[in-house]
Coordinates of C-alpha atoms in Angstrom, one line a residue:
Chain A
X1 CA 6.1 10.2 -42.9
X2 CA 7.9 13.5 -41.0
X3 CA 11.0 12.7 -38.4
X4 CA 9.2 15.1 -36.0
X5 CA 6.0 13.9 -34.2
X6 CA 3.0 12.3 -36.3
X7 CA -0.3 11.2 -35.1
X8 CA -2.4 9.1 -37.2
X9 CA -6.1 8.6 -37.1
X10 CA -5.9 9.0 -32.8
X11 CA -9.0 8.5 -31.2
X12 CA -9.3 8.1 -26.9
X13 CA -12.1 6.8 -25.1
X14 CA -13.6 6.5 -21.3
X15 CA -16.5 4.6 -20.6
X16 CA -17.9 4.8 -23.8
X17 CA -17.4 8.5 -24.2
X18 CA -14.8 9.6 -26.9
X19 CA -13.1 12.3 -26.0
X20 CA -10.8 12.4 -28.9
X21 CA -11.7 11.2 -32.2
X22 CA -9.8 10.7 -35.7
X23 CA -7.3 12.8 -35.3
X24 CA -4.5 13.5 -37.3
X25 CA -1.9 15.7 -36.6
X26 CA 1.7 16.7 -37.5
X27 CA 4.5 18.8 -35.9
X28 CA 7.9 18.4 -38.2
X29 CA 11.4 19.7 -36.5
X30 CA 11.5 23.3 -36.2
X31 CA 8.4 24.1 -35.9
X32 CA 5.8 25.9 -33.1
X33 CA 2.0 23.7 -33.2
X34 CA -0.3 25.5 -30.9
X35 CA -3.2 23.1 -30.2
X36 CA -5.9 24.9 -30.5
X37 CA -9.7 25.1 -29.5
X38 CA -12.8 25.8 -27.0
X39 CA -12.1 24.1 -23.5
X40 CA -13.4 20.2 -23.4
X41 CA -12.5 20.3 -27.2
X42 CA -9.6 17.8 -26.1
X43 CA -6.9 19.8 -25.8
X44 CA -5.4 18.0 -22.6
X45 CA -6.6 15.1 -24.2
X46 CA -4.3 15.4 -27.6
X47 CA -1.2 16.6 -25.6
X48 CA -1.1 13.1 -23.3
X49 CA -1.9 10.7 -26.3
X50 CA 0.6 12.1 -28.5
X51 CA 2.9 12.6 -25.6
X52 CA 2.6 8.6 -24.2
X53 CA 0.7 9.5 -20.8
X54 CA -2.0 7.6 -22.3
X55 CA -2.5 5.2 -24.6
X56 CA -4.6 6.3 -27.0
X57 CA -7.7 3.4 -28.1
X58 CA -7.1 3.5 -31.8
X59 CA -4.9 4.7 -34.0
X60 CA -0.5 5.9 -33.6
X61 CA 1.6 7.6 -32.4
X62 CA 5.3 8.5 -34.0
X63 CA 8.0 10.3 -32.1
X64 CA 10.6 11.5 -34.5
X65 CA 9.8 8.5 -36.7
X66 CA 9.5 5.7 -33.7
X67 CA 6.4 4.1 -32.7
X68 CA 5.4 5.4 -29.4
X69 CA 4.1 2.5 -27.9
X70 CA 7.2 0.5 -28.6
X71 CA 9.3 2.8 -26.6
X72 CA 10.4 2.2 -22.7
X73 CA 10.1 4.9 -20.0
X74 CA 13.7 6.4 -19.9
X75 CA 13.6 6.3 -23.9
X76 CA 11.0 8.5 -24.2
X77 CA 12.3 10.4 -21.4
X78 CA 14.8 11.2 -23.8
X79 CA 12.7 12.2 -27.2
X80 CA 9.9 14.2 -25.2
X81 CA 9.9 16.2 -22.9
X82 CA 6.4 17.4 -20.8
X83 CA 4.7 19.9 -19.0
X84 CA 1.3 19.3 -17.7
X85 CA -1.1 22.0 -16.8
X86 CA -0.1 22.3 -13.4
X87 CA 2.1 20.4 -10.8
X88 CA 1.2 19.9 -7.5
X89 CA 4.3 19.0 -5.0
X90 CA 3.6 18.9 -1.3
X91 CA 7.4 17.9 -0.3
X92 CA 9.6 21.0 -0.1
X93 CA 12.4 20.3 -2.3
X94 CA 14.5 22.9 -3.3
X95 CA 13.6 24.6 -6.5
X96 CA 17.5 23.7 -8.1
X97 CA 16.4 20.1 -7.0
X98 CA 13.2 19.6 -8.7
X99 CA 14.8 21.1 -11.8
X100 CA 17.7 18.5 -11.6
X101 CA 15.0 16.4 -11.7
X102 CA 15.0 16.5 -15.4
X103 CA 18.4 14.9 -15.4
X104 CA 17.0 11.8 -15.0
X105 CA 17.6 9.9 -18.1
X106 CA 19.8 12.3 -19.3
X107 CA 23.2 10.2 -20.5
X108 CA 25.7 12.8 -20.6
X109 CA 26.1 16.2 -19.8
X110 CA 27.2 18.8 -16.5
X111 CA 23.5 18.0 -15.2
X112 CA 24.1 21.0 -12.6
X113 CA 25.5 23.2 -15.6
X114 CA 22.2 22.3 -17.7
X115 CA 20.0 23.2 -14.8
X116 CA 21.3 26.3 -13.6
X117 CA 20.5 27.1 -17.5
X118 CA 17.6 26.3 -17.9
X119 CA 16.9 28.1 -14.9
X120 CA 18.7 31.6 -15.8
X121 CA 16.3 31.0 -19.3
X122 CA 13.1 30.8 -18.0
X123 CA 14.0 33.5 -15.5
X124 CA 14.1 31.5 -11.9
X125 CA 17.7 31.3 -11.1
X126 CA 17.0 33.6 -8.6
X127 CA 14.6 31.0 -7.4
X128 CA 16.9 27.6 -7.1
X129 CA 16.9 28.0 -3.0
X130 CA 13.5 28.3 -2.2
X131 CA 11.5 25.6 -1.8
X132 CA 9.0 24.6 -4.6
X133 CA 5.5 24.5 -2.5
X134 CA 6.8 28.0 -1.3
X135 CA 6.5 29.7 -4.8
X136 CA 3.5 31.8 -6.4
X137 CA 1.6 30.0 -9.3
X138 CA 3.9 31.7 -12.0
X139 CA 7.0 31.0 -10.4
X140 CA 5.9 27.7 -10.0
X141 CA 5.6 27.2 -13.9
X142 CA 8.8 29.2 -14.6
X143 CA 10.9 26.4 -12.6
X144 CA 8.2 23.7 -14.2
X145 CA 9.5 24.5 -17.5
X146 CA 13.3 25.1 -16.7
X147 CA 12.8 20.9 -15.7
X148 CA 11.6 20.5 -18.8
X149 CA 14.2 22.6 -20.8
X150 CA 17.1 20.6 -18.6
X151 CA 15.5 17.2 -20.2
X152 CA 17.4 18.5 -23.5
X153 CA 14.5 16.5 -25.6
X154 CA 14.6 17.3 -29.2
X155 CA 10.6 17.2 -28.5
X156 CA 8.6 19.6 -26.0
X157 CA 5.0 18.9 -25.3
X158 CA 3.5 22.2 -23.0
X159 CA 0.0 22.2 -21.7
X160 CA -1.3 25.8 -21.1
X161 CA 2.5 27.2 -20.2
X162 CA 1.5 30.8 -20.7
X163 CA -1.6 30.1 -18.4
X164 CA -0.7 31.4 -14.6
X165 CA 1.9 33.9 -16.2
X166 CA 1.9 37.7 -16.6
X167 CA 2.5 39.4 -19.5
X168 CA 6.4 39.9 -19.4
X169 CA 6.9 35.9 -18.7
X170 CA 4.3 34.9 -20.7
X171 CA 6.6 36.5 -23.4
X172 CA 9.7 35.1 -22.2
X173 CA 8.1 31.7 -22.1
X174 CA 7.1 31.5 -25.7
X175 CA 10.0 33.4 -27.2
X176 CA 12.4 30.7 -25.4
X177 CA 10.1 28.0 -27.2
X178 CA 10.2 29.9 -30.3
X179 CA 14.1 30.1 -29.9
X180 CA 14.0 25.9 -29.3
X181 CA 12.3 25.4 -32.3
X182 CA 14.3 27.8 -34.6
X183 CA 17.5 25.3 -33.4
X184 CA 15.7 22.5 -34.5
X185 CA 13.2 21.6 -31.6
X186 CA 9.5 20.1 -32.5
X187 CA 7.4 22.1 -30.2
X188 CA 3.8 21.4 -29.9
X189 CA 1.8 23.3 -27.1
X190 CA -1.9 23.3 -25.9
X191 CA -2.2 27.1 -25.8
X192 CA -6.0 28.6 -24.7
X193 CA -5.2 32.4 -26.0
X194 CA -5.0 33.0 -29.4
X195 CA -3.4 36.2 -30.0
X196 CA -0.1 33.9 -28.4
X197 CA -0.8 30.9 -31.1
X198 CA -0.9 33.7 -33.6
X199 CA 2.1 35.4 -33.1
X200 CA 4.3 32.1 -31.6
X201 CA 2.7 29.4 -33.6
X202 CA 3.8 28.2 -37.5
X203 CA 0.8 26.1 -37.4
X204 CA -2.3 25.5 -35.7
X205 CA -4.4 22.6 -34.8
X206 CA -7.9 23.7 -33.8
X207 CA -9.6 21.3 -31.9
X208 CA -13.5 20.9 -31.6
X209 CA -15.6 18.5 -29.7
X210 CA -12.7 16.1 -29.9
X211 CA -12.2 16.4 -33.9
X212 CA -9.8 18.1 -35.7
X213 CA -11.8 20.9 -37.4
X214 CA -8.1 22.7 -39.0
X215 CA -4.8 22.2 -39.1
X216 CA -2.7 24.2 -41.0
X217 CA -0.7 27.5 -41.0
X218 CA -1.6 29.9 -38.3
X219 CA -2.9 32.6 -40.9
X220 CA -5.3 30.7 -42.9
X221 CA -7.0 28.5 -39.7
X222 CA -7.3 31.7 -37.4
X223 CA -9.8 33.5 -39.5
X224 CA -13.5 35.0 -38.6
X225 CA -15.3 32.3 -39.8
X226 CA -13.7 29.1 -39.2
X227 CA -12.5 31.0 -35.3
X228 CA -16.3 32.4 -35.2
X229 CA -17.4 28.3 -36.3
X230 CA -15.5 26.7 -33.2
X231 CA -15.9 29.4 -30.4
X232 CA -19.5 30.3 -31.3
X233 CA -17.7 33.8 -30.8
X234 CA -18.6 37.0 -32.6
X235 CA -14.5 37.9 -33.6
X236 CA -12.6 40.7 -36.2
X237 CA -9.5 39.5 -37.3
X238 CA -6.9 42.2 -37.8
X239 CA -3.8 42.2 -38.5
X240 CA -1.7 43.1 -35.5
X241 CA -0.3 46.8 -36.2
X242 CA 3.3 46.0 -35.4
X243 CA 3.9 42.7 -36.5
X244 CA 1.1 41.4 -39.3
X245 CA 0.0 38.4 -37.5
X246 CA -3.3 37.8 -37.1
X247 CA -5.0 39.5 -34.1
X248 CA -8.5 38.4 -32.8
X249 CA -10.4 41.0 -31.8
X250 CA -13.9 39.1 -29.7
X251 CA -17.2 41.1 -29.7
X252 CA -20.8 41.0 -29.0
X253 CA -22.4 42.8 -32.2
Chain B
X1 CA 25.3 26.6 3.3
X2 CA 24.0 26.1 5.9
X3 CA 21.3 23.6 5.0
X4 CA 23.7 21.5 2.8
X5 CA 26.0 20.7 6.3
X6 CA 22.2 19.8 8.0
X7 CA 21.9 16.4 6.5
X8 CA 25.5 15.6 7.2
X9 CA 25.2 16.5 10.7
X10 CA 21.8 14.5 11.4
X11 CA 23.7 12.0 10.1
X12 CA 26.6 11.8 11.8
X13 CA 24.4 13.0 15.2
X14 CA 22.5 10.1 14.7
X15 CA 24.7 7.5 14.4
X16 CA 26.9 8.7 17.5
X17 CA 22.9 8.5 19.2
X18 CA 22.9 4.6 18.1
X19 CA 25.9 3.5 19.3
X20 CA 25.3 5.9 22.9
X21 CA 21.7 4.2 23.1
X22 CA 23.8 0.6 22.6
X23 CA 26.0 0.9 25.0
X24 CA 23.4 2.4 27.4
X25 CA 20.7 -0.8 26.4
X26 CA 23.4 -3.3 26.5
X27 CA 24.4 -2.4 29.9
X28 CA 20.5 -1.9 31.6
X29 CA 18.7 -4.6 33.1
X30 CA 18.7 -6.3 36.2
X31 CA 22.4 -7.3 36.1
X32 CA 23.7 -3.4 35.6
X33 CA 26.8 -3.2 33.7
X34 CA 29.0 0.1 33.4
X35 CA 29.5 1.9 30.1
X36 CA 33.5 0.6 29.9
X37 CA 33.1 -3.0 30.6
X38 CA 29.9 -2.9 27.9
X39 CA 32.9 -1.7 25.7
X40 CA 35.6 -3.8 26.7
X41 CA 33.3 -7.4 26.6
X42 CA 32.5 -5.9 22.8
X43 CA 36.3 -5.9 22.1
X44 CA 37.0 -8.8 23.7
X45 CA 34.7 -10.9 21.6
X46 CA 35.8 -9.2 18.3
X47 CA 39.2 -10.6 19.6
X48 CA 40.6 -7.3 21.3
X49 CA 41.7 -7.1 25.0
X50 CA 41.0 -9.6 27.4
X51 CA 37.3 -8.6 28.3
X52 CA 39.0 -6.3 31.3
X53 CA 37.6 -8.6 33.5
X54 CA 34.4 -7.7 33.9
X55 CA 33.2 -11.3 35.0
X56 CA 31.5 -14.2 33.1
X57 CA 27.8 -13.2 34.4
X58 CA 28.3 -10.0 32.8
X59 CA 29.2 -11.4 29.4
X60 CA 26.6 -14.0 29.2
X61 CA 24.0 -12.0 30.0
X62 CA 25.5 -9.1 27.0
X63 CA 26.5 -11.6 25.0
X64 CA 23.8 -13.7 24.9
X65 CA 20.5 -12.3 26.4
X66 CA 21.4 -8.6 25.6
X67 CA 23.1 -8.0 22.6
X68 CA 20.5 -10.5 20.4
X69 CA 17.6 -8.1 21.4
X70 CA 19.1 -4.9 20.8
X71 CA 20.9 -6.5 17.1
X72 CA 17.3 -7.2 17.0
X73 CA 15.9 -3.6 17.5
X74 CA 18.5 -2.2 15.5
X75 CA 17.4 -4.5 12.5
X76 CA 13.6 -3.7 13.4
X77 CA 13.8 -0.2 14.1
X78 CA 15.5 0.9 10.4
X79 CA 13.9 -1.5 8.7
X80 CA 10.0 -0.4 9.9
X81 CA 11.7 3.5 9.5
X82 CA 12.6 2.6 6.0
X83 CA 9.8 1.0 4.9
X84 CA 7.9 4.1 6.2
X85 CA 9.9 6.2 4.4
X86 CA 9.7 5.3 0.8
X87 CA 6.2 3.8 1.1
X88 CA 5.5 7.4 2.1
X89 CA 7.5 8.1 -0.9
X90 CA 5.8 5.5 -3.9
X91 CA 2.1 6.5 -2.7
X92 CA 3.1 10.5 -2.6
X93 CA 1.4 10.0 0.8
X94 CA 2.3 11.6 4.2
X95 CA 0.4 9.1 6.0
X96 CA 1.3 6.0 4.3
X97 CA 3.4 3.3 7.1
X98 CA 3.6 -0.3 6.8
X99 CA 1.2 -0.4 10.0
X100 CA -1.3 2.0 8.5
X101 CA -2.4 1.0 5.5
X102 CA -2.1 -2.6 6.9
X103 CA 0.9 -4.5 5.4
X104 CA 2.1 -5.2 9.3
X105 CA -1.5 -6.7 10.4
X106 CA -1.2 -9.0 7.6
X107 CA 2.2 -9.8 8.2
X108 CA 0.8 -10.6 11.4
X109 CA -1.9 -13.0 10.2
X110 CA 0.5 -14.4 7.8
X111 CA 3.2 -15.1 10.3
X112 CA 0.8 -16.8 13.1
X113 CA -0.7 -19.3 9.9
X114 CA 2.5 -19.7 8.6
X115 CA 4.0 -20.8 12.1
X116 CA 0.6 -22.8 12.9
X117 CA 0.9 -24.5 9.4
X118 CA 4.1 -24.4 8.6
X119 CA 6.7 -24.7 10.8
X120 CA 6.6 -28.2 11.9
X121 CA 7.4 -28.6 8.2
X122 CA 9.9 -26.1 7.7
X123 CA 10.8 -24.8 10.7
X124 CA 11.4 -21.3 12.4
X125 CA 11.6 -19.4 9.0
X126 CA 7.6 -20.2 8.1
X127 CA 7.0 -17.5 10.1
X128 CA 9.0 -15.0 7.9
X129 CA 7.5 -16.8 4.8
X130 CA 3.8 -16.3 6.4
X131 CA 4.3 -12.6 7.2
X132 CA 6.2 -11.8 4.1
X133 CA 2.5 -13.5 2.2
X134 CA 0.3 -12.1 4.3
X135 CA 1.9 -8.3 4.1
X136 CA 1.8 -8.7 0.4
X137 CA -1.4 -9.7 0.1
X138 CA -2.4 -7.0 2.6
X139 CA -0.3 -4.7 1.2
X140 CA -1.6 -5.9 -2.9
X141 CA -5.4 -5.4 -1.6
X142 CA -5.1 -2.2 -0.2
X143 CA -3.4 -0.8 -3.2
X144 CA -4.8 -1.9 -6.1
X145 CA -8.5 -0.6 -3.6
X146 CA -7.3 2.8 -3.9
X147 CA -6.3 2.9 -7.5
X148 CA -8.6 4.2 -10.0
X149 CA -8.5 5.0 -13.6
X150 CA -4.2 5.4 -13.4
X151 CA -4.5 7.5 -10.0
X152 CA -4.4 6.3 -6.7
X153 CA -6.6 7.4 -4.3
X154 CA -4.8 9.3 -1.3
X155 CA -8.0 9.0 0.6
X156 CA -9.3 5.3 -0.4
X157 CA -5.7 4.0 0.3
X158 CA -6.1 5.1 4.0
X159 CA -9.3 3.7 4.7
X160 CA -8.8 1.0 2.9
X161 CA -5.1 0.2 4.6
X162 CA -7.4 0.5 8.0
X163 CA -9.9 -1.9 7.0
X164 CA -7.6 -4.3 6.0
X165 CA -5.5 -3.5 8.9
X166 CA -8.3 -4.4 11.5
X167 CA -8.7 -7.2 10.0
X168 CA -5.3 -8.3 10.0
X169 CA -4.8 -7.8 13.7
X170 CA -7.7 -9.2 14.7
X171 CA -7.3 -12.8 12.8
X172 CA -3.8 -12.8 14.4
X173 CA -5.5 -12.0 18.0
X174 CA -7.7 -14.7 17.1
X175 CA -5.7 -17.0 16.1
X176 CA -3.0 -16.4 18.6
X177 CA -6.3 -16.7 21.4
X178 CA -7.9 -20.0 20.0
X179 CA -4.7 -21.8 18.5
X180 CA -3.2 -21.5 22.5
X181 CA 0.4 -22.8 20.8
X182 CA 3.5 -21.6 22.6
X183 CA 4.9 -21.1 19.2
X184 CA 2.6 -18.1 18.6
X185 CA 2.5 -14.7 20.3
X186 CA 0.4 -13.4 22.7
X187 CA -2.2 -11.2 21.0
X188 CA -0.3 -8.5 22.7
X189 CA 2.4 -9.2 20.8
X190 CA 0.7 -9.1 17.3
X191 CA -0.5 -5.9 18.4
X192 CA 2.3 -4.0 20.6
X193 CA 5.2 -5.7 19.4
X194 CA 7.7 -7.1 21.7
X195 CA 11.4 -7.5 21.6
X196 CA 11.4 -10.5 24.4
X197 CA 12.1 -13.3 22.7
X198 CA 15.1 -12.5 20.6
X199 CA 17.7 -14.8 20.5
X200 CA 20.9 -15.2 18.3
X201 CA 19.1 -18.3 16.1
X202 CA 15.9 -15.4 15.6
X203 CA 18.7 -12.7 14.7
X204 CA 19.6 -14.8 12.1
X205 CA 16.5 -15.6 10.5
X206 CA 15.2 -11.5 10.3
X207 CA 18.0 -9.3 9.8
X208 CA 19.4 -10.7 6.8
X209 CA 15.9 -10.0 5.3
X210 CA 15.8 -6.8 6.8
X211 CA 19.0 -6.4 5.4
X212 CA 18.3 -6.7 1.5
X213 CA 15.4 -4.1 2.2
X214 CA 17.6 -1.4 4.6
X215 CA 20.3 -1.8 2.0
X216 CA 18.5 -2.1 -1.3
X217 CA 15.7 0.7 -0.7
X218 CA 18.5 3.1 -1.4
X219 CA 19.0 2.0 -4.8
X220 CA 15.6 3.6 -5.5
X221 CA 16.7 7.2 -3.9
X222 CA 15.7 9.3 -7.3
X223 CA 13.0 7.5 -8.7
X224 CA 11.4 8.4 -4.9
X225 CA 12.1 11.2 -5.3
X226 CA 10.8 12.3 -8.6
X227 CA 7.7 9.8 -7.9
X228 CA 7.0 12.8 -5.0
X229 CA 6.9 15.0 -8.5
X230 CA 4.0 13.1 -9.4
X231 CA 3.2 9.9 -10.4
X232 CA 2.4 12.1 -14.3
X233 CA 6.0 14.0 -13.9
X234 CA 7.4 10.6 -13.1
X235 CA 6.7 8.9 -16.2
X236 CA 7.3 11.9 -18.3
X237 CA 10.9 12.3 -16.6
X238 CA 11.3 8.1 -17.8
X239 CA 10.4 6.6 -14.7
X240 CA 7.9 3.6 -14.9
X241 CA 6.3 4.0 -12.3
X242 CA 4.1 1.0 -11.9
X243 CA 7.5 -1.0 -11.8
X244 CA 8.9 1.5 -9.3
X245 CA 5.6 0.8 -7.1
X246 CA 6.0 -3.3 -7.4
X247 CA 9.3 -3.5 -6.5
X248 CA 9.5 -1.2 -3.8
X249 CA 6.4 -2.7 -2.3
X250 CA 8.1 -6.2 -2.1
X251 CA 11.0 -5.4 -0.6
X252 CA 8.8 -3.3 2.1
X253 CA 7.0 -6.0 2.7
X254 CA 10.2 -8.8 3.2
X255 CA 11.6 -6.3 6.0
X256 CA 8.2 -5.5 7.3
X257 CA 7.2 -9.5 7.0
X258 CA 10.6 -10.0 8.8
X259 CA 10.1 -7.9 11.6
X260 CA 6.7 -8.4 12.3
X261 CA 7.5 -12.0 12.8
X262 CA 10.2 -11.4 15.1
X263 CA 8.8 -8.6 16.7
X264 CA 5.3 -7.9 16.5
X265 CA 3.5 -5.4 15.4
X266 CA 5.5 -2.3 16.7
X267 CA 3.5 1.5 15.7
X268 CA 4.7 4.5 14.6
X269 CA 7.7 4.5 14.3
X270 CA 7.4 4.5 10.0
X271 CA 5.5 7.4 10.2
X272 CA 7.7 9.2 12.7
X273 CA 10.7 8.7 12.0
X274 CA 10.7 9.7 8.4
X275 CA 9.2 12.6 9.1
X276 CA 11.5 13.8 11.6
X277 CA 14.1 13.8 9.5
X278 CA 12.6 15.3 6.7
X279 CA 12.3 18.3 8.5
X280 CA 15.2 18.2 9.6
X281 CA 17.0 17.2 5.8
X282 CA 13.9 17.5 3.4
X283 CA 12.0 15.8 0.9
X284 CA 15.5 14.3 -0.4
X285 CA 15.3 10.1 -0.7
X286 CA 19.5 10.2 -0.7
X287 CA 19.4 11.2 3.1
X288 CA 15.8 10.4 4.2
X289 CA 16.3 6.7 4.2
X290 CA 19.3 6.0 5.3
X291 CA 18.6 8.7 8.2
X292 CA 15.7 7.3 8.8
X293 CA 16.6 3.8 9.3
X294 CA 19.6 4.8 12.6
X295 CA 16.7 7.2 13.7
X296 CA 14.4 4.1 13.4
X297 CA 17.0 1.7 14.8
X298 CA 17.8 4.8 18.0
X299 CA 14.0 5.0 18.3
X300 CA 13.4 1.0 18.7
X301 CA 16.3 0.1 20.8
X302 CA 15.6 3.0 23.4
X303 CA 12.1 2.6 23.5
X304 CA 13.0 -1.3 24.5
X305 CA 15.3 -0.7 26.4
X306 CA 12.9 1.8 28.8
X307 CA 10.2 -1.1 27.8
X308 CA 12.3 -3.9 30.0
X309 CA 13.9 -1.9 32.4
X310 CA 11.0 0.9 33.5
X311 CA 8.8 -2.2 35.7
X312 CA 11.1 -4.7 36.7
X313 CA 10.5 -7.3 36.5
X314 CA 7.4 -6.8 34.4
X315 CA 8.0 -5.7 30.6
X316 CA 5.9 -3.1 29.0
X317 CA 4.8 -4.2 25.1
X318 CA 7.7 -1.7 23.2
X319 CA 4.3 -0.7 21.0
X320 CA 3.2 0.8 24.3
X321 CA 6.5 2.9 24.5
X322 CA 6.7 3.8 20.5
X323 CA 2.8 5.1 20.8
X324 CA 4.1 6.9 24.0
X325 CA 6.6 9.1 23.2
X326 CA 5.2 9.1 19.4
X327 CA 2.3 10.2 20.0
X328 CA 3.3 13.6 21.1
X329 CA 6.1 13.9 18.8
X330 CA 4.6 13.6 15.8
X331 CA 1.8 16.4 17.0
X332 CA 5.0 18.8 17.4
X333 CA 6.0 17.7 14.1
X334 CA 2.4 18.6 12.3
X335 CA 2.6 22.1 13.8
X336 CA 6.0 22.8 12.6
X337 CA 5.5 21.1 9.7
X338 CA 2.7 23.7 9.2
X339 CA 4.2 26.8 10.3
X340 CA 7.1 25.8 7.7
X341 CA 5.5 24.4 5.1
X342 CA 2.2 25.3 4.9
X343 CA 1.2 21.6 6.3
X344 CA -0.3 18.7 4.1
X345 CA -4.0 20.4 3.0

């Protein structure tokens, strides 16, 4: 039993259709686990099941060794934070207030200081007094991420955290997540960009049609044959010229 | 810094407005009482001063007729506005309002049934109990219809509310016509409201229930803020969303039930007041709930004062005035909201 995130035999069905079947995943403290797979493979479903948003129709989830099903809303919020793909907020809250919402479950610490620090970390401190609905998509993502960081949980689930970000902020966010893991957090992120996963994830889980195709160290899973089999796309995998991590280059010949 | 000051100024301003409108309301009517006399009569009843020689007639009119009516107006206005603000919060829907989503009409029908079936057995509280049951049934029906796969469908919520409101309002009107029972209000009372039946006894049967809601709902302020972020997000942050909704819905129904049983269905208060407050003070419920309570009280007491004085000796249903003043104001608010926050989509 790992003390991080453990999912055993996870299945999720909606109206007889299996969005997820027989998935075993685990992520340990200090680790970034990337969840990869083509559109509709079940990345978001798996994240929702692991984070407790959806109750699996089969299988069990444990967070830090405790069964998720037995934890109350507030207990969950003290163990794990979740960044959904997109947060639509029609009401005009100030960004600082949005980030402070991340402190709802917190029992100690200086809420305002934590919120300010989280905003600085995601390069959104200058947005503190702006209202959330007036921000661009990428700015909203960074404020939402600051809210997630303000929760100060040992486990983080993120659904496409880099989706709407420019290159620099994409790097900033991934470095932040990497840093959290290096300080002992468990980071589980659904990622659509294989090269982002290749650089920042210690291990990846590759989903295909709701099933786990492969899980393991990033370099052993992100190989040409496996990526081609799952994505149905010709690729060449070369070592990154500077970093040495795998670099996945799609092509049509 | 000015943006931090605005909520405090708003609450202070509404407090002053409520005091002012109360004095004017107590002084207005067939027997006019000067503001100074209103204050000295009130102080006299509080054990301060000798009433300033305002006269026994003024004292009796103010104390036995107008004050219960104003107190009821304050309670009903505060209750409806807080109820609207809380419903908009739990449903994340700017259209939610006790009247629009059917709770008020359900309460009206329930109140009529309660009076007819139970009042001889359990007394004057029967209307309130029936109103609570009817409002809860209507709210629960609308809410469960709008739930689909763990989501609340905004449009279904409003459409189901309109249908339930139509049925409840029709049922209340139907009963009031065919039962021909003086204990029931007129069909006009159930559709447009009125504070004309206010007595201290009715205040005693109504205000405690409204007070429960108005005082308890602000305790949910922070969780209501989190729900605005999204049902999913609120759950991620540690809020038990369904439990919160059930509790808020029950409190709202207690408030609306008591207010409908006493004053009929007064429209627009729950929609207009919270929106106006948000425009000035932002969406945070720590301010929106108490400021709405004050604003709702001001609106209903002012509307009722006009309703009973504009066409003496006739009395206009108060709901006509809240709609007449509230409708145009709400249209203006919509325009302002669009220009400042991009509208509701």
